[in-house]
C-alpha cells in the first residue's frame, strides 16, 4: 500500500512539472512575440481571439478550462 502512494505521489509530481513546463513555454513564446515586432509569432491573446471566433472554439475552451479545473483544483 505504501508503494502505491509513492507511485501516485511521483505521478502527481510529474504532472505538476509538465504543467509548469507548458506554462513557462507559453510565457516565453508570448514574451518573445511581444518584444520583437518583426516576429511572426502571434501573442497568446491573438491565438485565443482566433479560437474564440467560432462557437466550436468557445466550447473547446470552456471544456479545456473545466478539465483543468477538475484535475488540478478539485483534488
Coordinates of C-alpha atoms in Angstrom, one line a residue:
X1 CA 0.0 0.0 0.0
X2 CA 2.8 2.4 0.8
X3 CA 4.4 1.7 -2.6
X4 CA 1.1 2.7 -4.3
X5 CA 1.2 6.1 -2.5
X6 CA 4.8 6.7 -3.6
X7 CA 3.9 5.9 -7.2
X8 CA 0.8 8.1 -7.1
X9 CA 2.9 10.9 -5.5
X10 CA 5.6 10.6 -8.2
X11 CA 2.9 10.7 -10.9
X12 CA 1.3 13.8 -9.4
X13 CA 4.7 15.5 -9.2
X14 CA 5.5 14.6 -12.9
X15 CA 2.2 16.1 -13.9
X16 CA 2.8 19.3 -12.0
X17 CA 6.2 19.6 -13.5
X18 CA 4.8 19.0 -17.0
X19 CA 2.1 21.6 -16.4
X20 CA 4.6 24.1 -15.2
X21 CA 6.8 23.5 -18.2
X22 CA 3.9 24.1 -20.6
X23 CA 3.1 27.4 -18.7
X24 CA 6.7 28.5 -18.9
X25 CA 7.0 27.7 -22.6
X26 CA 3.8 29.6 -23.3
X27 CA 5.1 32.6 -21.3
X28 CA 8.4 32.6 -23.2
X29 CA 6.6 32.4 -26.5
X30 CA 4.3 35.3 -25.6
X31 CA 7.2 37.5 -24.3
X32 CA 9.1 36.7 -27.5
X33 CA 6.1 37.7 -29.6
X34 CA 5.6 41.0 -27.7
X35 CA 9.3 42.1 -27.6
X36 CA 10.0 41.6 -31.3
X37 CA 7.5 43.4 -33.5
X38 CA 9.1 41.8 -36.6
X39 CA 8.4 38.3 -35.2
X40 CA 5.8 36.2 -37.0
X41 CA 4.8 34.7 -33.6
X42 CA 1.3 35.7 -32.6
X43 CA 0.7 36.6 -28.9
X44 CA -1.4 34.3 -26.8
X45 CA -4.2 36.9 -26.8
X46 CA -4.3 36.8 -30.6
X47 CA -4.3 33.0 -30.7
X48 CA -7.2 32.9 -28.2
X49 CA -9.1 35.5 -30.2
X50 CA -8.8 33.4 -33.3
X51 CA -10.1 30.3 -31.4
X52 CA -13.0 32.2 -29.8
X53 CA -14.3 33.5 -33.1
X54 CA -16.1 30.2 -33.7
X55 CA -18.7 28.6 -31.5
X56 CA -16.9 25.3 -31.5
X57 CA -13.7 27.0 -30.3
X58 CA -15.7 28.6 -27.5
X59 CA -17.0 25.2 -26.4
X60 CA -13.5 23.7 -26.7
X61 CA -12.0 26.5 -24.5
X62 CA -14.8 26.0 -21.8
X63 CA -14.3 22.3 -21.8
X64 CA -10.5 22.6 -21.5
X65 CA -11.0 25.1 -18.7
X66 CA -13.3 22.7 -16.9
X67 CA -11.0 19.8 -17.4
X68 CA -8.1 21.7 -16.0
X69 CA -10.1 22.9 -13.0
X70 CA -11.3 19.4 -12.3
X71 CA -7.9 17.8 -12.5
X72 CA -5.8 20.5 -10.8
X73 CA -8.2 22.2 -8.3
X74 CA -10.8 19.7 -7.3
X75 CA -8.5 17.2 -5.6

